[in-house]
CSV table of C-alpha atoms in Angstrom, one decimal:
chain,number,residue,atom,x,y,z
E,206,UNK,CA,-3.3,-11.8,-16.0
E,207,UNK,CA,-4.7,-8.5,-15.7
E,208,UNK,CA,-4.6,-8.5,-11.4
E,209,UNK,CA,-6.2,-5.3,-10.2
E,210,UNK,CA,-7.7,-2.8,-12.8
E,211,UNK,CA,-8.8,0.7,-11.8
E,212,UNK,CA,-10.9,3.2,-14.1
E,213,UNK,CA,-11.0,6.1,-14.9
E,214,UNK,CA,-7.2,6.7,-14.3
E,215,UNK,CA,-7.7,10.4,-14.1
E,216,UNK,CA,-10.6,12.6,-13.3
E,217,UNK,CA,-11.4,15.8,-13.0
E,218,UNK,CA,-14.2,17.3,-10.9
E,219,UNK,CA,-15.8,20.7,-9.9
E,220,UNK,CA,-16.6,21.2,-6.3
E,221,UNK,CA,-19.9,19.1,-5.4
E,222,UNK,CA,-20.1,17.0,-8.5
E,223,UNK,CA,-19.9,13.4,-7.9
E,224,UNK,CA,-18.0,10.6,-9.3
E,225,UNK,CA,-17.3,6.7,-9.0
E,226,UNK,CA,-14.0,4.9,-9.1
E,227,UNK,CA,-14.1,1.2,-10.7
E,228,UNK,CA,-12.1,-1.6,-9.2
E,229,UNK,CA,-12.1,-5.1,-11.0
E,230,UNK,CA,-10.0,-7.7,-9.3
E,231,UNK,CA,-9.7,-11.3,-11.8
E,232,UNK,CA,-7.7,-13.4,-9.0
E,233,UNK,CA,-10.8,-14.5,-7.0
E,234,UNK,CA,-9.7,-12.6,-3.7
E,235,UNK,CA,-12.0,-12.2,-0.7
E,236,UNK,CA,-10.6,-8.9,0.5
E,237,UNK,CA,-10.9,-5.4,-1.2
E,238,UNK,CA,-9.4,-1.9,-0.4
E,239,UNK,CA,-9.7,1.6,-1.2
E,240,UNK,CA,-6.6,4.2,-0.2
E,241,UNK,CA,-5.7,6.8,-0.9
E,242,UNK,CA,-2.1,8.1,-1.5
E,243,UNK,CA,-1.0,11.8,-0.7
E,244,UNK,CA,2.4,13.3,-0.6
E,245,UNK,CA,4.3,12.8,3.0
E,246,UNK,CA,1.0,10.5,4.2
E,247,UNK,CA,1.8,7.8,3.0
E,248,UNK,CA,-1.3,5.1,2.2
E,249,UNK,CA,-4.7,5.7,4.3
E,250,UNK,CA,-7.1,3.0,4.1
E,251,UNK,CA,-10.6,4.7,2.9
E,252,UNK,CA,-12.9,1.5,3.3
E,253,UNK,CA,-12.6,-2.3,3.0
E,254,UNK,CA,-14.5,-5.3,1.8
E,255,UNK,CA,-14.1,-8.8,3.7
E,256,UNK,CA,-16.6,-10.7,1.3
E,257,UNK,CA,-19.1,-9.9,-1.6
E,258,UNK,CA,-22.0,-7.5,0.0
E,259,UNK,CA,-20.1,-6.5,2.8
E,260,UNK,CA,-18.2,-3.2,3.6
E,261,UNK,CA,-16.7,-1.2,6.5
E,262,UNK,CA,-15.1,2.1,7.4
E,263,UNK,CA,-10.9,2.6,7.0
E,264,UNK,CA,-9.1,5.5,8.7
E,265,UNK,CA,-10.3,8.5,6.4
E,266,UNK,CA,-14.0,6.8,5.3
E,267,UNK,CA,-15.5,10.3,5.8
E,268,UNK,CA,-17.3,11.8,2.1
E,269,UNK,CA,-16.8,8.1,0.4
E,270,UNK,CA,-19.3,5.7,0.3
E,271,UNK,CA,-18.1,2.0,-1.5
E,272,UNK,CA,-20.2,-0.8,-2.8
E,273,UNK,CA,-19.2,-4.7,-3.4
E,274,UNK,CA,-22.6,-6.3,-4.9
E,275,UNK,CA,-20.1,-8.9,-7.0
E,276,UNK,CA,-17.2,-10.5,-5.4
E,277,UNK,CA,-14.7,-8.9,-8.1
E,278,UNK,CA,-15.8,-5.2,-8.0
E,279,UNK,CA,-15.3,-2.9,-5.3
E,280,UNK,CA,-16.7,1.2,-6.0
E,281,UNK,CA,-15.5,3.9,-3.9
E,282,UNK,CA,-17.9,7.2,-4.3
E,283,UNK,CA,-17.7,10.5,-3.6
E,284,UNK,CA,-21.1,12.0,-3.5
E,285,UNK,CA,-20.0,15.8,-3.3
E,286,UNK,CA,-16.6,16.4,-4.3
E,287,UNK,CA,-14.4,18.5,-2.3
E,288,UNK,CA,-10.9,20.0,-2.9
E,289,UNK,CA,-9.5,18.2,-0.1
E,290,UNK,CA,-10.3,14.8,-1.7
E,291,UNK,CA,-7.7,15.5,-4.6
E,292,UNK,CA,-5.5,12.2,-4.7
E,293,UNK,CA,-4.1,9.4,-5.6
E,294,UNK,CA,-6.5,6.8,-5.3
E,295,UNK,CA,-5.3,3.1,-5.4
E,296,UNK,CA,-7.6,0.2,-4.9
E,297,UNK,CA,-5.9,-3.2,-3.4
E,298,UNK,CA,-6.7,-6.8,-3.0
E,299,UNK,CA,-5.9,-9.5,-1.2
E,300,UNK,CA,-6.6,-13.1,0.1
E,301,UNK,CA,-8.4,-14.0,3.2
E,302,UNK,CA,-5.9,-13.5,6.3
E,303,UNK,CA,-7.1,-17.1,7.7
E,304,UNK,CA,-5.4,-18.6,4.7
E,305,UNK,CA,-2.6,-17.1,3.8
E,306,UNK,CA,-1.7,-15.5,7.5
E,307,UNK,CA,-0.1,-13.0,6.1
E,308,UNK,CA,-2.2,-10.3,4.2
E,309,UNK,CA,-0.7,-9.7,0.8
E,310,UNK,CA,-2.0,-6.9,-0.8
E,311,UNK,CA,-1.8,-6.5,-4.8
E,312,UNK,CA,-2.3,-3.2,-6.0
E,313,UNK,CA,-3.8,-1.4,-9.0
E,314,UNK,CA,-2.3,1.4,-11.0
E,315,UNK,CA,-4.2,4.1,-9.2
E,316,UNK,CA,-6.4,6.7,-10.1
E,317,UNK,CA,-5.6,10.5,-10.1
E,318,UNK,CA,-8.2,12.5,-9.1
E,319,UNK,CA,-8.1,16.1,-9.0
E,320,UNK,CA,-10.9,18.5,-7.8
E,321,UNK,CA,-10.8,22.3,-8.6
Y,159,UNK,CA,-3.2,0.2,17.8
Y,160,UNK,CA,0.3,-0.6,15.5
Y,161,UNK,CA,1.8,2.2,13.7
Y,162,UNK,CA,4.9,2.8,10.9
Y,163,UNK,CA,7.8,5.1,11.1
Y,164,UNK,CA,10.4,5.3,8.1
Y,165,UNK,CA,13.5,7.5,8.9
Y,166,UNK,CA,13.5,9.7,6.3
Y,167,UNK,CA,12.0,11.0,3.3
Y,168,UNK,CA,14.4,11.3,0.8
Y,169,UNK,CA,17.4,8.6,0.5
Y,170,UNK,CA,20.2,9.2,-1.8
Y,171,UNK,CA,23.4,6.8,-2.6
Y,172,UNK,CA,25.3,6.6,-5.4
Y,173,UNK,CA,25.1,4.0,-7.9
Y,174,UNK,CA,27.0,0.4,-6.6
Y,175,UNK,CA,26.9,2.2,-2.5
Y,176,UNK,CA,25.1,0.1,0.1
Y,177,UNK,CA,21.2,0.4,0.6
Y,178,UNK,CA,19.7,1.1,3.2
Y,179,UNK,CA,15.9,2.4,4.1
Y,180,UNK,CA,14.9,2.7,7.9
Y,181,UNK,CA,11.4,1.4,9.4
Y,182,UNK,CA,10.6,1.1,12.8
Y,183,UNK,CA,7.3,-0.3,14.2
Y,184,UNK,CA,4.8,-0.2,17.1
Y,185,UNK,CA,2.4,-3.6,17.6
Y,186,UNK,CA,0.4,-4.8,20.8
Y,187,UNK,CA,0.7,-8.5,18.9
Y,188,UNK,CA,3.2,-10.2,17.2
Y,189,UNK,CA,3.6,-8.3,13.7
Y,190,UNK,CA,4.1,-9.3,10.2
Y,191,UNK,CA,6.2,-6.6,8.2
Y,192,UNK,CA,6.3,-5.5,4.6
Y,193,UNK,CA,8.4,-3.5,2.3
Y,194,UNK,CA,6.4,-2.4,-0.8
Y,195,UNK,CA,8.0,-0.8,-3.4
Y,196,UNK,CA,6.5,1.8,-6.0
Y,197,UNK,CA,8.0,3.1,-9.2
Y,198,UNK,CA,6.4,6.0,-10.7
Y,199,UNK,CA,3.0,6.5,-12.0
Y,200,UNK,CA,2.2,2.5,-10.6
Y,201,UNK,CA,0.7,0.6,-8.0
Y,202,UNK,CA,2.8,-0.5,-5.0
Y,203,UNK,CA,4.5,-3.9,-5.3
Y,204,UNK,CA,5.6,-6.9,-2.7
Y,205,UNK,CA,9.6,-6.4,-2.2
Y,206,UNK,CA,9.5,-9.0,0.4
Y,207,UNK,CA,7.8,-9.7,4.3
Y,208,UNK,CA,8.6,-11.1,7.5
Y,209,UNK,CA,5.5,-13.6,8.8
Y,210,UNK,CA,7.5,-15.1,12.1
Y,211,UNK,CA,9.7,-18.1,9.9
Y,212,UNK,CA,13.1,-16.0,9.7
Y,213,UNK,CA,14.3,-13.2,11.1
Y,214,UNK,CA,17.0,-12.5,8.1
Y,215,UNK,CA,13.9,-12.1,4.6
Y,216,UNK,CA,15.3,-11.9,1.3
Y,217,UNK,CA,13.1,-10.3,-1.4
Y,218,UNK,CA,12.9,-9.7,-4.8
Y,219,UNK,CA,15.9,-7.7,-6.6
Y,220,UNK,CA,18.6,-8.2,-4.0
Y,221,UNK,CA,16.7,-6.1,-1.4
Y,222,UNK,CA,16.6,-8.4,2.0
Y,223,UNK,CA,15.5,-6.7,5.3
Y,224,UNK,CA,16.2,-8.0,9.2
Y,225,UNK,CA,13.0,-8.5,11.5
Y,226,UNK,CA,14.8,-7.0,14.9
Y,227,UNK,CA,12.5,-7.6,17.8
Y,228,UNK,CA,14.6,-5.9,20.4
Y,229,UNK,CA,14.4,-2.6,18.7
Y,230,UNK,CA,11.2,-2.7,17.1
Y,231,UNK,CA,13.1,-2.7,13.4
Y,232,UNK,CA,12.5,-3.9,9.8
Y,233,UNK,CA,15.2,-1.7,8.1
Y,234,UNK,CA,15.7,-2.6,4.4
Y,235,UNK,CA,19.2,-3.2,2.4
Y,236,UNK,CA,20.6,-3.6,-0.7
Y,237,UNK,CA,24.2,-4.1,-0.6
Y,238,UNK,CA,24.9,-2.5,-3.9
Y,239,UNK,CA,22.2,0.0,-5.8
Y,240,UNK,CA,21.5,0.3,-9.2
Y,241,UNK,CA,19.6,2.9,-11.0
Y,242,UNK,CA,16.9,1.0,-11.8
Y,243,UNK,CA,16.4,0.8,-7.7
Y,244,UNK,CA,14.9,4.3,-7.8
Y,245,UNK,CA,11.3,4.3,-6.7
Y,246,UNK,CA,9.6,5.0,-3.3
Y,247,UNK,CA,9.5,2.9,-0.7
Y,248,UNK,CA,6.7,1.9,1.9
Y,249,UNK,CA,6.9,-0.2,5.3
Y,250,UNK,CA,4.1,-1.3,6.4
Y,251,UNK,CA,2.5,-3.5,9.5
Y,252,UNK,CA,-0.1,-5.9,10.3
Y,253,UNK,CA,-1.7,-8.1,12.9
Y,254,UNK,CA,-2.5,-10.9,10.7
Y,255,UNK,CA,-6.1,-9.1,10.1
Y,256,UNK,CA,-7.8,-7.5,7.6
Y,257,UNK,CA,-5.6,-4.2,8.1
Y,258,UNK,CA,-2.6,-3.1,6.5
Y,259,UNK,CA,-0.9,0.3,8.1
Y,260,UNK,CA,1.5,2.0,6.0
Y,261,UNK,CA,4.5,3.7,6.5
Y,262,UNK,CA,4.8,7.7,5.1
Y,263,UNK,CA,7.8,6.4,2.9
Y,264,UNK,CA,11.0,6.8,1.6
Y,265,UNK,CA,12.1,7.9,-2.0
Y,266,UNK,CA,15.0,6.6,-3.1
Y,267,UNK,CA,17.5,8.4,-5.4
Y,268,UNK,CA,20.3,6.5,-7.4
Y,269,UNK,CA,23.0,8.7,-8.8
Y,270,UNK,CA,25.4,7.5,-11.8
């Protein structure tokens, strides 16, 4: 099983270029997130996914944009990189909460993203 | 609004010494708790959670943690560490919705 796959898992960017993260999920899960990770912080929920077509705003959504047009992929976007949105990026899934109460979240290996 | 606190940054026991990481929580509504575990260069992992069946939750690799309502607790144990136990650690909290709120975490360090 290959549960959550991320790609690229490194990146590189100049200030204002832009980029998209992939996030594959094989486990059928309704729920998708983007976070990012950053030393002392934490995990901060960027933007979520309840269901295929659907998305909404996390605690830091501001500069990403995300898109889930098939239930199994989730992209975050950053339209015009800025240093402050160097990271670790980790993209999670789960199942809906109405099922299994409890909202397990299986992770990918991240995505390291620095902008000069 | 529910929020994470982990006492502690940096954790360091010898190898064989008792475990134990620090999280206290803040929830309007009954929580359930996690303990996630991350080893370097991966994802995060499920150690173990609490959903409201028993206080007293044993995860995976010996780790077990006590859901304390009194004083807002989920503190994490291990009663004897080994050095493959060196990772970071994460609380985290949720209402039983789509939202998961994460602790800052707590690195662990196992000396020989």
């Amino acid at each position: 099983n290959a549960g959550v796959t991320q790609t690229p898992k490194f990146r590189v960017l100049k200030t204002g270029q832009s980029m998209t993260l992939l996030c594959a999920q094989d486990m059928n899960h309704e729920y998708m997130y983007w976070y990012r990770q950053d030393p002392g912080m934490g995990l901060r929920l960027i933007h979520y996914s309840v269901g295929e077509g659907t998305t909404a705003k996390g605690e830091v959504p501001d500069g990403y944009n995300v898109s889930r047009l098939k239930k199994q992929n989730f992209l975050l976007g950053l339209e015009s990189a800025a240093p402050s949105q160097t990271s670790v990026y980790f993209c999670a899934s789960s199942y809906s909460h109405r099922l299994s109460g409890a909202n397990v979240l299986t992770f990918g290996a991240g995505s390291r993203l620095t902008v000069l | 609004a529910q929020s994470v606190t982990q006492l502690g940054s940096h954790v360091s026991v010898s190898e064989g010494a008792l475990v134990l990481l620090r999280c206290n929580y803040s929830s309007s509504v009954p929580p359930y708790l996690f303990w996630y575990v991350q080893y370097p260069n991966q994802g995060l992992q499920l150690l173990l959670k609490y959903t409201s069946a028993a206080t007293l939750v044993k995860g995976i690799n010996g780790f077990e943690a006590e859901f304390k309502k009194s004083e807002t607790s989920f503190h994490l144990t291990k009663p004897s560490a080994h050095m493959s136990d060196a990772a970071e650690y994460f609380c985290a909290v949720s209402d039983g919705g789509f939202k998961t709120i994460f602790g800052a975490g707590t690195r662990l360090f196992v000396k020989a």
